[in-house]
Short mmCIF file of C-alpha atoms in Angstrom, two decimals:
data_model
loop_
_atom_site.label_atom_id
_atom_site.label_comp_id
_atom_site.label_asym_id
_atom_site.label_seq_id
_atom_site.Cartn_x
_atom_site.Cartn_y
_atom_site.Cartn_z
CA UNK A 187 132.01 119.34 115.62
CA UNK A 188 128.65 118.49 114.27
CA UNK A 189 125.54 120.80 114.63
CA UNK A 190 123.12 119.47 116.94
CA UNK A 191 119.09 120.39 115.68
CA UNK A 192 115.76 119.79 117.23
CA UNK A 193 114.48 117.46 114.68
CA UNK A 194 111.78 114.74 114.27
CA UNK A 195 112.49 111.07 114.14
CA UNK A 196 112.87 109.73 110.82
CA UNK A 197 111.63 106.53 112.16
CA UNK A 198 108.50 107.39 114.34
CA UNK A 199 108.28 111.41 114.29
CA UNK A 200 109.00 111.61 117.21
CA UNK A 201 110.65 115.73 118.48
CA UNK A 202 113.73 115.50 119.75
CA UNK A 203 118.11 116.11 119.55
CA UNK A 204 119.49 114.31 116.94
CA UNK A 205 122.89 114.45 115.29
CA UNK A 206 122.20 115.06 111.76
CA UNK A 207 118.73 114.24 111.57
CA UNK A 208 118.92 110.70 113.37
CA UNK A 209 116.51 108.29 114.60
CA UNK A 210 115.78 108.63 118.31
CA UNK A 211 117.03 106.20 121.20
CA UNK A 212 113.87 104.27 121.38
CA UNK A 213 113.69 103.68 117.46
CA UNK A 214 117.59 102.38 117.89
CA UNK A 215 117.02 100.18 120.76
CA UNK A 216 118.47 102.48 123.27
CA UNK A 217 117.53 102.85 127.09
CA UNK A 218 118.26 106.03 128.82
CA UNK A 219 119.89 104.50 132.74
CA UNK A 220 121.01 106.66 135.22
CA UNK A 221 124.34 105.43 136.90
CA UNK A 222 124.15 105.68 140.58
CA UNK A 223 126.01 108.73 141.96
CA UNK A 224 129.10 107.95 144.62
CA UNK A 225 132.17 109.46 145.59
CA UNK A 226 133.07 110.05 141.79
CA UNK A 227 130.69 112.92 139.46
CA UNK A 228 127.41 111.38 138.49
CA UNK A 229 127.50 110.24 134.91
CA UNK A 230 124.72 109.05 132.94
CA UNK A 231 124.93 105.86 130.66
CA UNK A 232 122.53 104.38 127.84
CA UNK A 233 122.49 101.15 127.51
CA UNK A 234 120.17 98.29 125.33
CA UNK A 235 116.94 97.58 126.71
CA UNK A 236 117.70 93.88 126.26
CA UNK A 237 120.69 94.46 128.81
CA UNK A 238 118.57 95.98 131.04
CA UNK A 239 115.87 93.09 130.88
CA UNK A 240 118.08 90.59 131.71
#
């Protein structure tokens, strides 16, 4: 299992939890979309922002 750290963004700087170092979701393109709860547990989903734009 990898170690999670709070790191900066190499991309933009911004503080965050990255695997490893990694960019964060905005510098990959990433959306953070909450999945509507029902009668299953509430997950969470990211998904592209074009994806969502559309």
């Amino acid at each position: 299992m990898e170690n999670i750290d709070y790191e900066r963004c190499a991309d933009c700087d911004e503080q965050g939890i990255f695997l490893d170092g990694a960019r964060c979701a905005r510098c990959l393109g990433l959306g953070y979309v909450p999945v509507e709860e029902d009668e299953r547990e509430a997950e969470d989903t990211f998904v592209t922002i074009s994806s969502v734009a559309a």
